[in-house]
Tab-separated table of C-alpha atoms in Angstrom:
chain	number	residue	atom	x	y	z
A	15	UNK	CA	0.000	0.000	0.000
A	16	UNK	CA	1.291	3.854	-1.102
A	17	UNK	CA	1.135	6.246	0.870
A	18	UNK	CA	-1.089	7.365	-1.480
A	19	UNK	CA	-3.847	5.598	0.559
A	20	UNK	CA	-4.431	3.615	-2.592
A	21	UNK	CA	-3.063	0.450	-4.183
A	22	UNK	CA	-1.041	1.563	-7.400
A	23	UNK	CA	-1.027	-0.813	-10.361
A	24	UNK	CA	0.516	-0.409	-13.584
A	25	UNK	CA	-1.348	-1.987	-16.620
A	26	UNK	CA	1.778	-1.737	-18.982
A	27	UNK	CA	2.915	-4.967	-16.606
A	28	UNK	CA	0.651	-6.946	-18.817
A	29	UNK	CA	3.017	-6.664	-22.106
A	30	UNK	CA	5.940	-7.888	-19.954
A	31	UNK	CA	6.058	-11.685	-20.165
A	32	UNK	CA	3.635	-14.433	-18.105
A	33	UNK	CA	5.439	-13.466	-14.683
A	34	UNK	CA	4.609	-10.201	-14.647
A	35	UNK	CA	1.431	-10.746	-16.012
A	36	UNK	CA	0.561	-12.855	-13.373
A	37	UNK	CA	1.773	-10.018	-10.517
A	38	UNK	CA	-0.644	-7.750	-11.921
A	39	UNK	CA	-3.206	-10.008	-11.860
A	40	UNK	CA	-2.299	-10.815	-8.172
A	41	UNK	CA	-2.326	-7.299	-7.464
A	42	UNK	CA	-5.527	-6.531	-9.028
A	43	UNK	CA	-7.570	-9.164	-6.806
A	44	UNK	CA	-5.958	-7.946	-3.746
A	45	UNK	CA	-6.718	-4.487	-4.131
A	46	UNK	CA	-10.481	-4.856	-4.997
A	47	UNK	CA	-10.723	-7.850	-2.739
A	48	UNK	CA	-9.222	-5.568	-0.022
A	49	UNK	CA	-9.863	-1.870	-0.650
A	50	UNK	CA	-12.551	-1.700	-4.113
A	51	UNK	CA	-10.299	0.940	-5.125
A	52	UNK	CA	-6.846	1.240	-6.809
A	53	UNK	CA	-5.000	4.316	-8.713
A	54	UNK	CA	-4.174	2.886	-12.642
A	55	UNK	CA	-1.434	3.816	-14.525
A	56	UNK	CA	0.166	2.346	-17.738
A	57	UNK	CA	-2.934	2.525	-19.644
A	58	UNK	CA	-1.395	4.396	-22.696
A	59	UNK	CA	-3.741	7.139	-23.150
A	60	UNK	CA	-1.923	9.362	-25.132
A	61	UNK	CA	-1.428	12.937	-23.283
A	62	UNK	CA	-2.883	15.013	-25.654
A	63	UNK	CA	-6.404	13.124	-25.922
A	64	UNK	CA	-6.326	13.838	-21.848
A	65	UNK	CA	-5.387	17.968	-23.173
A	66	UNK	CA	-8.138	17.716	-25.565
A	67	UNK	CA	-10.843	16.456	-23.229
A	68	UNK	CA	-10.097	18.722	-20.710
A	69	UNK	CA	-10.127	21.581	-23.059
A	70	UNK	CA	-13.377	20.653	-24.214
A	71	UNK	CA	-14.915	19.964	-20.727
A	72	UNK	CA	-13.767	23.702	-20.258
A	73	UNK	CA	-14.925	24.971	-23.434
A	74	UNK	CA	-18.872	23.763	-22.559
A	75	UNK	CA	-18.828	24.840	-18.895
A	76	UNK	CA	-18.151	28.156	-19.565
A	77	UNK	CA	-21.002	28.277	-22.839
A	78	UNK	CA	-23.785	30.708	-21.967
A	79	UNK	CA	-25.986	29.488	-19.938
A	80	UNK	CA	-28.896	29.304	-22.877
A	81	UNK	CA	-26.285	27.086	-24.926
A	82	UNK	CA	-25.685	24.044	-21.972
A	83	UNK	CA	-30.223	24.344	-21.354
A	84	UNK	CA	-31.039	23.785	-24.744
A	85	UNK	CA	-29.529	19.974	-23.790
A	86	UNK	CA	-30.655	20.238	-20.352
A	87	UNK	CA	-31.701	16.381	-18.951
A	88	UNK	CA	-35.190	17.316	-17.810
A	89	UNK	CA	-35.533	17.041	-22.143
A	90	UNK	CA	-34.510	13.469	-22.341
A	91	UNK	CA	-36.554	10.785	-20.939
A	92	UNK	CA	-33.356	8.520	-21.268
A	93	UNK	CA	-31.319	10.386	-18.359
A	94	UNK	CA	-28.935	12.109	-20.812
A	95	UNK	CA	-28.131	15.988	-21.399
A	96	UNK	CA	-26.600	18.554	-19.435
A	97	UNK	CA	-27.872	18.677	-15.664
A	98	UNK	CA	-27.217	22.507	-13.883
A	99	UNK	CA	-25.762	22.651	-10.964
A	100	UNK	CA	-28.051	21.246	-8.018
A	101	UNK	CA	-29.891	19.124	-10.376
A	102	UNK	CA	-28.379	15.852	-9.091
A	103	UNK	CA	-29.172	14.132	-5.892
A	104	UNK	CA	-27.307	11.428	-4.010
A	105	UNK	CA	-28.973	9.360	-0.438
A	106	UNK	CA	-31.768	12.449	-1.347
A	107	UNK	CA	-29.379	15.552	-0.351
A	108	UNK	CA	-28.290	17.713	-3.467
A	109	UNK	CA	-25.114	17.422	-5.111
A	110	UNK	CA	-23.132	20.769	-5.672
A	111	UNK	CA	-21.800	19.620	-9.598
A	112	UNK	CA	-22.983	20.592	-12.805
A	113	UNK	CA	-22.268	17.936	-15.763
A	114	UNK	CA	-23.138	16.458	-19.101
A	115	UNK	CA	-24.192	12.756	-18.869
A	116	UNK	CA	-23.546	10.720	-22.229
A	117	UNK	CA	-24.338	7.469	-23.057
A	118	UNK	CA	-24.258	4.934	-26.221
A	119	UNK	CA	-26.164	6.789	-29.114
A	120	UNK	CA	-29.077	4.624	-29.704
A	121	UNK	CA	-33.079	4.770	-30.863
A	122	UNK	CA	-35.274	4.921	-27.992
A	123	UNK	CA	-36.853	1.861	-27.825
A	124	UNK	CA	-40.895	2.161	-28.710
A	125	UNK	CA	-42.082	-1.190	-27.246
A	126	UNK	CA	-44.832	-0.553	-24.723
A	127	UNK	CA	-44.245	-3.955	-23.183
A	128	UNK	CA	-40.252	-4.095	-23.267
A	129	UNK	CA	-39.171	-3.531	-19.377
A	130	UNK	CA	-38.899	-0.597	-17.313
A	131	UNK	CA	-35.225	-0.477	-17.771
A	132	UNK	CA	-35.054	-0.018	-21.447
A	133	UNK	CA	-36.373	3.501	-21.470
A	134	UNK	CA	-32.502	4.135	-20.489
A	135	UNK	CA	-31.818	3.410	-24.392
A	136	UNK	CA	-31.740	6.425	-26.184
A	137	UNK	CA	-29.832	8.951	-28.167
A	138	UNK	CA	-27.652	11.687	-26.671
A	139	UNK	CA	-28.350	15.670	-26.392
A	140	UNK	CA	-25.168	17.072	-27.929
A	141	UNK	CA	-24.212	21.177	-27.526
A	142	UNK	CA	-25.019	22.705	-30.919
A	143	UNK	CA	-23.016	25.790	-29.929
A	144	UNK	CA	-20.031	22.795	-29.586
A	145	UNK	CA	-19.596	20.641	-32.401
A	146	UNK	CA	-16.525	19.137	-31.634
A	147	UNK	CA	-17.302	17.496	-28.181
A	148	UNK	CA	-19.110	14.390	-29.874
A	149	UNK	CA	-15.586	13.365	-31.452
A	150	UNK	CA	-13.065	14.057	-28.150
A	151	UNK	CA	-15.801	11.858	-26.333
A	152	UNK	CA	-16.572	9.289	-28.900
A	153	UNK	CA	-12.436	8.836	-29.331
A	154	UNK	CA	-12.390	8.375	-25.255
A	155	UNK	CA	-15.239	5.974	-25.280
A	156	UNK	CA	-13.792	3.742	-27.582
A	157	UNK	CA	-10.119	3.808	-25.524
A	158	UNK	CA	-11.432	3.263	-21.926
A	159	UNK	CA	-14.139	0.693	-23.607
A	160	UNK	CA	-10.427	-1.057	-24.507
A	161	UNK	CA	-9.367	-0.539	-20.816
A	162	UNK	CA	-12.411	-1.528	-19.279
A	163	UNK	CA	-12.185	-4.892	-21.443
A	164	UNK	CA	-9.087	-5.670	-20.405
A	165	UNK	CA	-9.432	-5.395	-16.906
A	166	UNK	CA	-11.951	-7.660	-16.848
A	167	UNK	CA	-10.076	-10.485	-18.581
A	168	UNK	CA	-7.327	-9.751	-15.633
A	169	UNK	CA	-10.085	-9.884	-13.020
A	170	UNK	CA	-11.702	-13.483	-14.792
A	171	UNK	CA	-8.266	-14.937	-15.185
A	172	UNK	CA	-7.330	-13.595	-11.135
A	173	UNK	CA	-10.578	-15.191	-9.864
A	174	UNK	CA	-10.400	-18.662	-11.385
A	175	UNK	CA	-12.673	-18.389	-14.454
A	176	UNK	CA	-11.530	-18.560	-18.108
A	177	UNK	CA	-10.704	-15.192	-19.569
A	178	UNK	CA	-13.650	-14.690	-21.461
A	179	UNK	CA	-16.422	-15.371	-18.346
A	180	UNK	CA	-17.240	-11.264	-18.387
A	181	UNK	CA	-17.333	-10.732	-22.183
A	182	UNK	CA	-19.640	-13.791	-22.629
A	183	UNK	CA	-22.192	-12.070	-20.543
A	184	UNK	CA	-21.710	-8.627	-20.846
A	185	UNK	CA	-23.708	-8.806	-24.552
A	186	UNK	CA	-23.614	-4.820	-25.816
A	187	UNK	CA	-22.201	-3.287	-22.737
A	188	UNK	CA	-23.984	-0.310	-21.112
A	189	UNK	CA	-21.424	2.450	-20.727
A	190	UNK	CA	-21.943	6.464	-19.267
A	191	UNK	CA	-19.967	8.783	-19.469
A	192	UNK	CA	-20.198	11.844	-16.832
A	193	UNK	CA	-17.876	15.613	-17.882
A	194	UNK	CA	-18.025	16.862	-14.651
A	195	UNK	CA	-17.577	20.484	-12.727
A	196	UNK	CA	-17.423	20.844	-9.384
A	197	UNK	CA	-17.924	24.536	-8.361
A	198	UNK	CA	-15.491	26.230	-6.285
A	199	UNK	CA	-18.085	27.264	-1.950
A	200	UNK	CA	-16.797	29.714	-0.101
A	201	UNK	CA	-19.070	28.032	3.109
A	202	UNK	CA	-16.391	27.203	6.011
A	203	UNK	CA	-17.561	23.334	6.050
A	204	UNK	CA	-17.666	21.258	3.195
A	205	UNK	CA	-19.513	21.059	0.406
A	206	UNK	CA	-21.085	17.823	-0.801
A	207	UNK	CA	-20.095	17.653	-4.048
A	208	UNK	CA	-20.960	14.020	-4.523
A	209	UNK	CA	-22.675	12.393	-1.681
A	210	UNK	CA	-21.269	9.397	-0.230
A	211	UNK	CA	-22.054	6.317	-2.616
A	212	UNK	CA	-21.353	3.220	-4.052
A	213	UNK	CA	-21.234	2.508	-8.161
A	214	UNK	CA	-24.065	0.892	-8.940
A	215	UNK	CA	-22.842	-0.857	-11.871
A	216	UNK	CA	-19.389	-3.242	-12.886
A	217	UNK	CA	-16.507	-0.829	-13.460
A	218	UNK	CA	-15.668	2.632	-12.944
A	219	UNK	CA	-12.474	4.347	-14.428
A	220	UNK	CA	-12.201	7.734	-13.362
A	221	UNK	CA	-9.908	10.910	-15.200
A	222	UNK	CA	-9.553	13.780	-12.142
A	223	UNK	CA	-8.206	17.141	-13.996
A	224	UNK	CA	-4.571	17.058	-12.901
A	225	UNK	CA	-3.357	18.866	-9.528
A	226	UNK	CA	-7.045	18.808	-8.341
A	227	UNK	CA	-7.916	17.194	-4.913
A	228	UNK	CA	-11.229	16.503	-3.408
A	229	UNK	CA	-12.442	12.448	-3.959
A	230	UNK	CA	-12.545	10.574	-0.673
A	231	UNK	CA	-13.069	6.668	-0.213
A	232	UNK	CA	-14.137	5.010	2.968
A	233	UNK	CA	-11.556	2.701	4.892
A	234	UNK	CA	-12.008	1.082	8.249
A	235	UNK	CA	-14.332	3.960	8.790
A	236	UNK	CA	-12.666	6.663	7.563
A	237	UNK	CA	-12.727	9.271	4.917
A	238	UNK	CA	-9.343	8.917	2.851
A	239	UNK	CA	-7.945	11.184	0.986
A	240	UNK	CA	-7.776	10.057	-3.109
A	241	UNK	CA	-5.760	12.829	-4.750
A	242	UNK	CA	-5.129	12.917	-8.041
A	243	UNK	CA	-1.756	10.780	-9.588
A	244	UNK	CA	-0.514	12.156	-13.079
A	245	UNK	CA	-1.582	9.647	-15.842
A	246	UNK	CA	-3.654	7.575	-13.787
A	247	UNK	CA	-7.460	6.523	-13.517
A	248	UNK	CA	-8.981	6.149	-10.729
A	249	UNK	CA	-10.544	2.624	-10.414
A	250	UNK	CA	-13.234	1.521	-8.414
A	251	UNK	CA	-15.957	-1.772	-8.905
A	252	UNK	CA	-19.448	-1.248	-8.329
A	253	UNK	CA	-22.266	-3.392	-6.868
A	254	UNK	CA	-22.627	-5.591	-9.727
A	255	UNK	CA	-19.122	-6.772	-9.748
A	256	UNK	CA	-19.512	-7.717	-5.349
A	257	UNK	CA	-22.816	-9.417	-6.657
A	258	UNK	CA	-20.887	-11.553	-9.177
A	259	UNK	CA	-18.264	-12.821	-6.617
A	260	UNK	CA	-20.636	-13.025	-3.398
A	261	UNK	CA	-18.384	-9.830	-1.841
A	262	UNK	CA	-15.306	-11.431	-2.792
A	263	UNK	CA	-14.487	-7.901	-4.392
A	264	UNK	CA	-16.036	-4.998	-2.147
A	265	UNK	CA	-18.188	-1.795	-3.545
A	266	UNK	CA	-16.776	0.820	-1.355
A	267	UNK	CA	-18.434	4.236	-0.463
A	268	UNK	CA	-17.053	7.001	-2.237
A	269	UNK	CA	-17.770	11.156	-2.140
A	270	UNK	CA	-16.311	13.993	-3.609
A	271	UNK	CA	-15.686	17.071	-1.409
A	272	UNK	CA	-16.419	20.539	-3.004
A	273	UNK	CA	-13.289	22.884	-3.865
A	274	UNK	CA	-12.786	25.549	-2.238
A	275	UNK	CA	-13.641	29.270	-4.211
A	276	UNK	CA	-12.399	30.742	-6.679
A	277	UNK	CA	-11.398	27.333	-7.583
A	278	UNK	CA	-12.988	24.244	-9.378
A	279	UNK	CA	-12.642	20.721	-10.148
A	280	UNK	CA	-12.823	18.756	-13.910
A	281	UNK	CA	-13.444	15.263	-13.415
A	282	UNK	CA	-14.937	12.418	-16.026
A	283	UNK	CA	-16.188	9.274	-14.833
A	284	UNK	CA	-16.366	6.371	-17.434
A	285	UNK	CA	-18.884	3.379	-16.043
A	286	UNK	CA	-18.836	-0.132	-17.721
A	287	UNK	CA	-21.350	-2.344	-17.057
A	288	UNK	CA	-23.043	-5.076	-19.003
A	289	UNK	CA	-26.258	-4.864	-21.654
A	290	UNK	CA	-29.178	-3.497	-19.592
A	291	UNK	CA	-30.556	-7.164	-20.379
A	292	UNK	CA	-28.107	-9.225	-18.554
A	293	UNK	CA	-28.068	-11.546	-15.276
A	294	UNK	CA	-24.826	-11.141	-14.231
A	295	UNK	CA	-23.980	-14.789	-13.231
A	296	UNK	CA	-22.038	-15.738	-10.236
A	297	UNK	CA	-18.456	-16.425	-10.795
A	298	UNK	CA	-17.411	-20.097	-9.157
A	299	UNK	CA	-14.647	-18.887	-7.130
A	300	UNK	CA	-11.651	-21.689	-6.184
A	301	UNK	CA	-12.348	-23.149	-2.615
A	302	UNK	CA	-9.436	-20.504	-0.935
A	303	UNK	CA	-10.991	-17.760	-2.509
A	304	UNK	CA	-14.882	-18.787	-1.961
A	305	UNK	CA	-13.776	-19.389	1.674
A	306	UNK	CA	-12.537	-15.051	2.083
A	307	UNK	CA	-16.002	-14.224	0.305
A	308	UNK	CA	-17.762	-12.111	2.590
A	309	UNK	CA	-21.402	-12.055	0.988
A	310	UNK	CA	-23.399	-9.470	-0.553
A	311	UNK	CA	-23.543	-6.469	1.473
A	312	UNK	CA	-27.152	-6.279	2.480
A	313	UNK	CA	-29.078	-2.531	2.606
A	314	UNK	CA	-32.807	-2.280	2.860
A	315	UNK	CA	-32.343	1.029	1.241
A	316	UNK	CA	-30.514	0.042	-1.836
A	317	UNK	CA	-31.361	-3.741	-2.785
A	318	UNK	CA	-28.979	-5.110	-5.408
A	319	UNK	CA	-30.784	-5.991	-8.152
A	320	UNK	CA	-29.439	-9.556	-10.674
A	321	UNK	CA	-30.297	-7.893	-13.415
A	322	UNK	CA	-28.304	-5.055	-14.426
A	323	UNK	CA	-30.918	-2.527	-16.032
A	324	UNK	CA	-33.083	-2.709	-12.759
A	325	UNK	CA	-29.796	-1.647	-10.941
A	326	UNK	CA	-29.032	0.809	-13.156
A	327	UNK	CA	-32.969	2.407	-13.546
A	328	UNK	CA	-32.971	2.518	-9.430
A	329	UNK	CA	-30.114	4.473	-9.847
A	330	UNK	CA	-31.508	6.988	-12.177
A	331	UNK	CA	-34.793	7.862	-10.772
A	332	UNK	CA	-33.022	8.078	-7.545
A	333	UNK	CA	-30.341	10.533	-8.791
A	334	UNK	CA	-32.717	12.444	-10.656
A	335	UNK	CA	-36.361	13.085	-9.584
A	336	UNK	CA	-37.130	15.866	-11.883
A	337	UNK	CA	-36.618	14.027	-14.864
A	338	UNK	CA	-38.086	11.362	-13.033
A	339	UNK	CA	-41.362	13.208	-12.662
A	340	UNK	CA	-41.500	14.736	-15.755
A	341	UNK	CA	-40.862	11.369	-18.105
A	342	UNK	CA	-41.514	8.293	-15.637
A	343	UNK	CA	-44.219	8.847	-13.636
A	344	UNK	CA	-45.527	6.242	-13.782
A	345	UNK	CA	-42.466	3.939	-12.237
A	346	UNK	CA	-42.683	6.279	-9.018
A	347	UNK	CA	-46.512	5.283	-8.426
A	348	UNK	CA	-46.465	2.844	-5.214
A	349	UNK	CA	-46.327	-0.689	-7.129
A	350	UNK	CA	-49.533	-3.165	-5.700
């Protein structure tokens, strides 16, 4: 362990021969198996594409505020679209962050008897006074889609299932990506800039603008400080990924504190998670591994659902009641 308060692991180990190979791999169970979070480096993400999304993160935060409405969320029944600062809430207490949430670009689906989850498939609102955001994000989409894919061969491989146990299941994964800006408050205490939370879905890789402090994780029952590492993600799992090994791996509670003014925070979160469709199986872990699994972490607040698009709708009518209200009404009626 650094004293980064995070495990460090270094993906380029992977093109190194079988032995090191296999360290990574040994590294990678112990730090979700022990912590649910670890800092990534390695991945090869060329600097510039990191410049480039960072300039363009900066270039639609400070649009006129007309500009980021026009693709404001409470437009899209599918969750997507820019949501204004306050607009997000997290255990039901606001969150102090404005972003754009983007997803795969997609018909909605017309079906009146397809499940509740599917209304989740959709197309994206994209900033008309910014036509070059849809490339910088479609280029990192299709690079952390790589990343994401080959961590979870690492993970299948480090758990005792053949290499391919994720990818046979995941179908057409579900991915989101999140351009985030955390305000600077000038209020004494902290800010909730994220409430304290665990992913809801498989995999999180997260880009933190360089230099710029703020995510926490919970250890032992403490707040730790995450800052950011240059050319790193930070990695977490999410509940779908403790579901699939019993709590083998851990979901761990995460929150972002607010910055402090005049400054603010760029950060882009990049979740990958199976087809909306899927029943994540449960991975047959070897006996010594089975025998550390500590079980699904049980909250009668936030049941974990098999199936991921139930998981992931929860999530979204949670996080967002406005859009909630105005689109899906009828999913917040009390069910007989």
């Amino acid at each position: 362990m650094s004293t980064l308060n995070l495990p460090v692991l270094d993906m380029s180990r992977l093109a190194e021969g079988p032995e090191a190979a296999e360290s990574f791999r040994a590294d990678l169970r112990a730090a979700t198996h022990e912590v649910g979070f670890f800092y990534l480096v390695g991945t090869g993400i060329p600097p510039r594409l990191e410049e480039r999304l960072l300039e363009s993160a900066r270039e639609f935060f400070a649009l006129p505020e007309a500009d980021k409405l026009a693709i404001e969320n409470i437009n899209s029944p599918h969750f997507r679209g820019y949501t204004r600062t306050g607009g997000e809430r997290t255990q039901g207490r606001i969150d102090w962050r404005e972003q754009i949430d983007i997803g795969p670009e997609e018909a909605a689906v017309t079906d009146p008897d397809a499940p509740p989850y599917t209304r989740l498939i959709g197309p994206n609102l994209w900033p008309a006074a910014q036509p070059g955001l849809q490339e910088v994000v479609s280029e990192w989409h299709a690079r952390l889609t790589e990343i994401s894919r080959t961590l979870l061969r690492e993970w299948a491989q480090a758990l005792g299932a053949d290499r391919d146990f994720f990818e046979r299941h995941f179908g057409n994964p579900s991915t989101l990506i999140k351009i985030v800006r955390y305000p600077g408050k000038e209020d004494p205490t902290p800010q909730q800039g994220v409430g304290a939370h665990k992913d809801f879905g498989v995999l999180t890789l997260l880009w933190v603008e360089p230099g710029k402090g703020g995510l926490q994780v919970e250890r032992d029952g403490e707040w730790v400080d995450a800052p950011p590492v240059p050319g790193s993600f930070v990695v977490n799992i999410g509940e779908m990924l403790e579901y699939a090994t019993q709590g083998y791996l851990i979901a761990t509670n995460h929150r972002v504190i607010s910055p402090k003014f005049p400054d603010d925070r760029i950060s882009v979160p990049f979740f990958f998670s199976p087809s909306l469709d899927t029943t994540l199986p449960l991975i047959e872990l070897p006996e010594e591994l089975a025998a550390a699994a500590r079980g699904v972490t049980q909250d009668p607040n936030n049941r974990i659902h098999s199936v991921y698009g139930e998981n992931a709708l929860k999530s979204r009518l949670r996080a967002h009641p406005d859009v909630a209200a105005i689109h899906h009404a009828d999913l917040l009626a009390p069910q007989p």
